[in-house]
Tab-separated table of C-alpha atoms and ligand atoms in Angstrom:
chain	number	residue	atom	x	y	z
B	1	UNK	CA	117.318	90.648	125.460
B	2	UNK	CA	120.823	89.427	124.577
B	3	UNK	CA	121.353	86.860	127.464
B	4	UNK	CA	117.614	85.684	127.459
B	5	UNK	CA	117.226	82.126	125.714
B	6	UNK	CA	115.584	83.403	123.292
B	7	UNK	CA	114.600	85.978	120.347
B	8	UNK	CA	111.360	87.454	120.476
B	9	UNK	CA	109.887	88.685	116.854
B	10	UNK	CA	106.947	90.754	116.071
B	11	UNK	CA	105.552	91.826	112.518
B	12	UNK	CA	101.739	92.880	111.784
B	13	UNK	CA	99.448	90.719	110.703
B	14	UNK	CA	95.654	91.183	108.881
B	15	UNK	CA	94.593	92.966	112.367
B	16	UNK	CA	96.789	91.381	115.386
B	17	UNK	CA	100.296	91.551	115.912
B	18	UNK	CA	101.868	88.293	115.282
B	19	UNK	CA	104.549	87.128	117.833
B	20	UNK	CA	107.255	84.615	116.932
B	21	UNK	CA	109.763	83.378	120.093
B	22	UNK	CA	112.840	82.047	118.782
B	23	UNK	CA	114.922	79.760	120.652
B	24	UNK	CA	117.919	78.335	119.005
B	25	UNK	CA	116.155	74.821	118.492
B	26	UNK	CA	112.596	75.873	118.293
B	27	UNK	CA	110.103	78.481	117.433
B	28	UNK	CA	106.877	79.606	119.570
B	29	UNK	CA	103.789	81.179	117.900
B	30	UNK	CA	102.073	83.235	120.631
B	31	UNK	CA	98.720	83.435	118.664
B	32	UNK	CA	97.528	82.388	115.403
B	33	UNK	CA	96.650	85.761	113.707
B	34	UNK	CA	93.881	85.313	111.183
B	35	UNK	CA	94.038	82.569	108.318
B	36	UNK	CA	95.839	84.251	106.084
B	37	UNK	CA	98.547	85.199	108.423
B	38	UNK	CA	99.544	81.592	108.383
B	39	UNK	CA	100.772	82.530	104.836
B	40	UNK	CA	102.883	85.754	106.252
B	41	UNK	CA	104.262	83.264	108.714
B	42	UNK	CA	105.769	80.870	106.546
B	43	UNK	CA	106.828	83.701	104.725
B	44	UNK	CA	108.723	85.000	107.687
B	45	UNK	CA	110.754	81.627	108.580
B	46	UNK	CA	111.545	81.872	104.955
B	47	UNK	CA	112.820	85.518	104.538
B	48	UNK	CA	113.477	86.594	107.957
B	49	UNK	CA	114.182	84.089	110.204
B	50	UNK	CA	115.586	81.502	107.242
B	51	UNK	CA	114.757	78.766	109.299
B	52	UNK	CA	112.278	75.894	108.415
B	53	UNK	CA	108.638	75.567	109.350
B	54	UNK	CA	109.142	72.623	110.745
B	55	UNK	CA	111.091	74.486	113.771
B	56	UNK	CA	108.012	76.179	114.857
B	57	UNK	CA	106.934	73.754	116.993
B	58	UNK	CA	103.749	74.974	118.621
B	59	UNK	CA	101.081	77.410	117.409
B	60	UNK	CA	99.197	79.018	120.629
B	61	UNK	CA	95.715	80.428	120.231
B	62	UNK	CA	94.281	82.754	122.942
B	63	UNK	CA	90.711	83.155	122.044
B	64	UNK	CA	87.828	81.700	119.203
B	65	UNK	CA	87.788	85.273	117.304
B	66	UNK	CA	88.772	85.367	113.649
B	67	UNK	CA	91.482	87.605	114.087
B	68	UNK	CA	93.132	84.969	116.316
B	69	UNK	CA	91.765	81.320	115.436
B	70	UNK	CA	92.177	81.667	111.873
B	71	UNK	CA	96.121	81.276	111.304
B	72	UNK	CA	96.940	78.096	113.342
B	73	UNK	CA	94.399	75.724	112.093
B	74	UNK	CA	95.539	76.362	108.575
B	75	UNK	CA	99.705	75.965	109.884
B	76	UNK	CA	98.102	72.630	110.984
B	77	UNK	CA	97.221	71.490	108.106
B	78	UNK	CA	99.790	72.677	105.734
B	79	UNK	CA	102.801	72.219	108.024
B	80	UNK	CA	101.102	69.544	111.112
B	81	UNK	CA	102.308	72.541	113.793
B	82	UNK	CA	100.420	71.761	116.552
B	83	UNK	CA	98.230	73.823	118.531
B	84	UNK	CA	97.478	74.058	122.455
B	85	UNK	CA	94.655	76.812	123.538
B	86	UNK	CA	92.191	76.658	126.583
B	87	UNK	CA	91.128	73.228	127.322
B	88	UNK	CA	87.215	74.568	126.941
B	89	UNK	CA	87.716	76.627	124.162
B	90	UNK	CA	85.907	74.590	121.872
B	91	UNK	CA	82.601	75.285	124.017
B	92	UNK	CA	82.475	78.817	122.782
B	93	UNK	CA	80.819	78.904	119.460
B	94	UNK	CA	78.999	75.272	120.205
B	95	UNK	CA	75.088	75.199	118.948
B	96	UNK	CA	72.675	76.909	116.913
B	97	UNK	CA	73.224	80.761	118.478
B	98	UNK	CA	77.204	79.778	118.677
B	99	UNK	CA	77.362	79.108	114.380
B	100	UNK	CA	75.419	82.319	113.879
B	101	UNK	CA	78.011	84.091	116.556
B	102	UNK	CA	80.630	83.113	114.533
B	103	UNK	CA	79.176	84.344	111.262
B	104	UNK	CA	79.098	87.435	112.713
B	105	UNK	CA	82.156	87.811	114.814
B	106	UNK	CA	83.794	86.810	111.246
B	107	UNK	CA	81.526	89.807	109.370
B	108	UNK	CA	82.279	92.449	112.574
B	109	UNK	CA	86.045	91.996	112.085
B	110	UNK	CA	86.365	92.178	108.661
B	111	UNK	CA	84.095	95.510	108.803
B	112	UNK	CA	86.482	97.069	111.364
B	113	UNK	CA	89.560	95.984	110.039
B	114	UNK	CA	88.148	97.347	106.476
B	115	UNK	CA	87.100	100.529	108.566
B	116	UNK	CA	90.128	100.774	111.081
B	117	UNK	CA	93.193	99.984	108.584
B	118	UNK	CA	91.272	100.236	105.003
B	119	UNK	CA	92.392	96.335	104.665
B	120	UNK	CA	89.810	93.672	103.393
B	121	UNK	CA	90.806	89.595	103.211
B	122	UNK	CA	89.302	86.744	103.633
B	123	UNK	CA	89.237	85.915	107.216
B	124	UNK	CA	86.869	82.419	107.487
B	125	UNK	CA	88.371	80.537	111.149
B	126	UNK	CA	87.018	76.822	111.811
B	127	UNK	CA	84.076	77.579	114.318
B	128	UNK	CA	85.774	74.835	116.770
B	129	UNK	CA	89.706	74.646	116.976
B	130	UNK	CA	90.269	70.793	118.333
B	131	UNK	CA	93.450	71.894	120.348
B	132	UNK	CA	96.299	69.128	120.023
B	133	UNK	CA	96.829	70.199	123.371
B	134	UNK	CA	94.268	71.224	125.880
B	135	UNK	CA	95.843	74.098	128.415
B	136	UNK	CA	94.572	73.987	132.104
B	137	UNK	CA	94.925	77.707	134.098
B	138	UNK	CA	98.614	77.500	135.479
B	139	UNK	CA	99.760	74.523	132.961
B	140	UNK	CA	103.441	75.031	131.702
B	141	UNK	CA	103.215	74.790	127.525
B	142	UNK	CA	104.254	72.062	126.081
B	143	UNK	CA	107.515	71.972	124.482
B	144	UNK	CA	108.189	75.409	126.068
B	145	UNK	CA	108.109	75.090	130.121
B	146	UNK	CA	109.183	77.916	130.469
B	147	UNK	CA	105.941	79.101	129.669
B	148	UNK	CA	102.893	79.298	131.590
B	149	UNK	CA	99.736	79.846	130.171
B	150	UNK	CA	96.551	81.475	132.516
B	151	UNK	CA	93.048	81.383	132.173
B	152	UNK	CA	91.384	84.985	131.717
B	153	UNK	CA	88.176	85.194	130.744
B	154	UNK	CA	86.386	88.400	130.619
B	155	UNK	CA	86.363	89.110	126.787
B	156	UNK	CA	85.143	85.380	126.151
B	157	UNK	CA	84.819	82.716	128.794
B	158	UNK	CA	87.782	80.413	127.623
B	159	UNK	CA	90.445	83.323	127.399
B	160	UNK	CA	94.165	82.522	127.837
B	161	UNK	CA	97.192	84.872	128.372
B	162	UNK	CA	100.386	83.451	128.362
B	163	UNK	CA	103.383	84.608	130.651
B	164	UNK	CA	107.098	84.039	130.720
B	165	UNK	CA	108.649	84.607	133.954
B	166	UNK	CA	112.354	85.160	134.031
B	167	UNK	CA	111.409	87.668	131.374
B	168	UNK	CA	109.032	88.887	133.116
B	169	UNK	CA	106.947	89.106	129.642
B	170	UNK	CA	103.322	88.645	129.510
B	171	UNK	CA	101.131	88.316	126.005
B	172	UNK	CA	97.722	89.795	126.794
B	173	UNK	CA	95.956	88.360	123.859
B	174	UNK	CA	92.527	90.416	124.152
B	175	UNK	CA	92.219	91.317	127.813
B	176	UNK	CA	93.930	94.638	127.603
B	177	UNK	CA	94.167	96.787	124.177
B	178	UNK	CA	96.751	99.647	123.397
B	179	UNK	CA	94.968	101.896	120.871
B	180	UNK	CA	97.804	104.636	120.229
B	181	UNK	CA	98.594	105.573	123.814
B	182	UNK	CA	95.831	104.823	125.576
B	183	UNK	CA	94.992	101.325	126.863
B	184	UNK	CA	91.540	100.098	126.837
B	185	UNK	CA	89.531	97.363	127.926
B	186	UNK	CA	88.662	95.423	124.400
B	187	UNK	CA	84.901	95.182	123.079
B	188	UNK	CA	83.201	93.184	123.975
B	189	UNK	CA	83.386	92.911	127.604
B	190	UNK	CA	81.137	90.008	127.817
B	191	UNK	CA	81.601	88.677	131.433
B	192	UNK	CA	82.581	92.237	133.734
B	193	UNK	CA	82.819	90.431	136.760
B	194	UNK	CA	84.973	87.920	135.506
B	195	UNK	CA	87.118	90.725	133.407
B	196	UNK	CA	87.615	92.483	137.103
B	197	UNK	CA	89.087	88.995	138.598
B	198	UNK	CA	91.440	88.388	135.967
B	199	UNK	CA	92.729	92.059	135.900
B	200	UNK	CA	93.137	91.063	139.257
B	201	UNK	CA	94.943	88.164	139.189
B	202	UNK	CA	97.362	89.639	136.303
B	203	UNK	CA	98.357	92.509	139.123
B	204	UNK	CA	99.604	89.628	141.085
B	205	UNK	CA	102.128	88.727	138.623
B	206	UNK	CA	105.976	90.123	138.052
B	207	UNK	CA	105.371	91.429	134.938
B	208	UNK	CA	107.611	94.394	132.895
B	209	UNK	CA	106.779	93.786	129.591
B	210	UNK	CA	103.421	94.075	127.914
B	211	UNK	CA	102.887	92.106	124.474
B	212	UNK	CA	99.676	93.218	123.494
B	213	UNK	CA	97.750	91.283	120.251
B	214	UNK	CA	96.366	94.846	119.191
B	215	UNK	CA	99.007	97.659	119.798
B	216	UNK	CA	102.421	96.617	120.324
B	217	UNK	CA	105.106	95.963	122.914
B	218	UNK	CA	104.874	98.119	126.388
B	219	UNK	CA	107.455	98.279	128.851
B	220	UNK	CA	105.642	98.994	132.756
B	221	UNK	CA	107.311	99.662	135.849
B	222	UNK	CA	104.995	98.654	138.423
B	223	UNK	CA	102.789	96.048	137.338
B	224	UNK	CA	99.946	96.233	140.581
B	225	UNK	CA	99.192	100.120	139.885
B	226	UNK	CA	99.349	99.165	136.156
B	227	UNK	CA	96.454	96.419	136.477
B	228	UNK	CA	94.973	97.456	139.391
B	229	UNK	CA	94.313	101.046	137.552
B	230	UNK	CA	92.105	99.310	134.389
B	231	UNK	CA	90.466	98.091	136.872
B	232	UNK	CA	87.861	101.081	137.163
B	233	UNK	CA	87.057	101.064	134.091
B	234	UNK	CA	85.358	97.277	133.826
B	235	UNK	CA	82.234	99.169	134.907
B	236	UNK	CA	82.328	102.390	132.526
B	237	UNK	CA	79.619	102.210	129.559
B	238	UNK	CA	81.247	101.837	126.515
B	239	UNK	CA	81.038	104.419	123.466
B	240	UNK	CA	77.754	104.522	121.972
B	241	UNK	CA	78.516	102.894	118.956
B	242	UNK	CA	80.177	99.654	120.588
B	243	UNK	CA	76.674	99.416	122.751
B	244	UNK	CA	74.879	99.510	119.451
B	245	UNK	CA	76.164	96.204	118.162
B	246	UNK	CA	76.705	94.791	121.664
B	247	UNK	CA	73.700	92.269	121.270
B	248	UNK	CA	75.092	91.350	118.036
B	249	UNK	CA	78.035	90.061	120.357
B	250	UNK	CA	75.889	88.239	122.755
B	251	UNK	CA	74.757	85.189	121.346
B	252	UNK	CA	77.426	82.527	122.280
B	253	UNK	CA	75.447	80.065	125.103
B	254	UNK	CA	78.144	80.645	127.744
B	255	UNK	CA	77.101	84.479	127.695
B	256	UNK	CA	72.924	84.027	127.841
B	257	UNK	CA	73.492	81.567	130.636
B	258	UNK	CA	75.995	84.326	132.435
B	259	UNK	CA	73.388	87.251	131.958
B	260	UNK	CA	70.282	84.542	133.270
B	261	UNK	CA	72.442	83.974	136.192
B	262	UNK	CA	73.478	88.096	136.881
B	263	UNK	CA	69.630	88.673	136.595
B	264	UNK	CA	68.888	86.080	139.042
B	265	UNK	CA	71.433	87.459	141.507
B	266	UNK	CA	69.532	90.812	141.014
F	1	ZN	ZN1	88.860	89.020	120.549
């Protein structure tokens, strides 16, 4: 990526992978990470990239869960890096059901992470984010234009990916997981129909580079056959296990209304 504008760094975080875009006059943050990755952030200006905070100059957020929402509202505060994410995204965890959802989307990731990787931290992520900038499906990012971020809900409702197009580099957030080898279709899958469309509209984009929040960097050849194949499995049952705690998952407003309206339908 020599002649690109830019640098793009990776390093793990508490459970995501945290991306850093380096330009020679500014920094992007493709998603917060949990809260105390803010911490391994400002540790990697420091140390790695021996640049200032202060050149980071937008924190993104693709999604309300812990592992994501946690790291840019405390960069906000300590180092006033603001933070653009869906312009709805806010909605997600509103009322009575959405508080309790967020208890225990906070409890559920610990317990994997604890499970998966043997790591335990405190992981607490404001239940709503107030976005310094609110991001519209298609909108260019501000301070980085050559950026566009897209809507993709399927995993939650207010789901953003965000894709660079000379580059040709797209960063998945949570709609597509690389476990090992194998790429899956991340748990939950609250809104199938909606997870289909956005697979959908992802195979319509020039796209040869993969970041994914939960497994890496993957290079693919032919972007169509790569979306266009996950698209099967939106309708295969999940493992057992994951369709234990499902209705632990359900709670958040925007999903009872959904199933209400699929049962209507029926
Ligand atoms: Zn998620």
């Amino acid at each position: 990526m020599n002649e690109s504008l830019f640098t793009l760094h990776q390093f793990e975080g508490y459970i995501a992978t945290i991306y850093l875009v380096e330009y020679q006059d500014k920094v992007l943050l493709l998603d917060g990470g949990a809260r105390r990755d803010a911490l391994r952030i400002k540790d990697f200006f420091t140390q790695v990239l021996r640049r200032p905070i202060s050149d980071l100059k937008l924190s993104l957020v693709s999604h309300m869960h812990p592992d994501h929402a946690g790291g840019a509202p405390l960069l906000r505060r300590r180092f006033s890096i603001p933070i653009a994410a869906h312009y709805e995204i806010d909605r997600w965890y509103r009322g009575g059901s959405g508080a309790t959802q967020h208890i225990l989307d906070t409890v559920l990731g610990q317990y994997s992470a604890w499970r998966q990787f043997g790591k335990f931290e405190w992981a607490w992520s404001p239940r709503r984010l107030q976005p310094d900038f609110r991001l519209y499906d298609r909108d260019k990012l501000p301070f980085f234009p050559d950026w566009l971020a897209y809507a993709a809900p399927g995993h939650t409702l207010y789901d953003m990916v965000f894709y660079q197009p000379q580059e040709k580099l797209l960063y998945v957030g949570d709609l597509i997981i690389k476990v090992g080898e194998k790429i899956v279709l991340p748990f939950p899958m609250l809104f199938p129909e909606l997870m289909a469309e956005s697979l959908k509209r992802m195979a319509g984009l020039a796209v040869a580079k993969l970041l994914f929040a939960h497994g890496g960097v993957l290079e693919i050849k032919d972007a169509p056959a790569f979306f266009n194949g996950l698209m099967k499995l939106v309708g295969q049952s999940q493992r057992r296990s994951f369709r234990r705690i499902e209705p632990l998952c359900s709670l958040a407003a925007d999903v009872r209304l959904y199933k209400k309206s699929r049962t209507n339908l029926d």
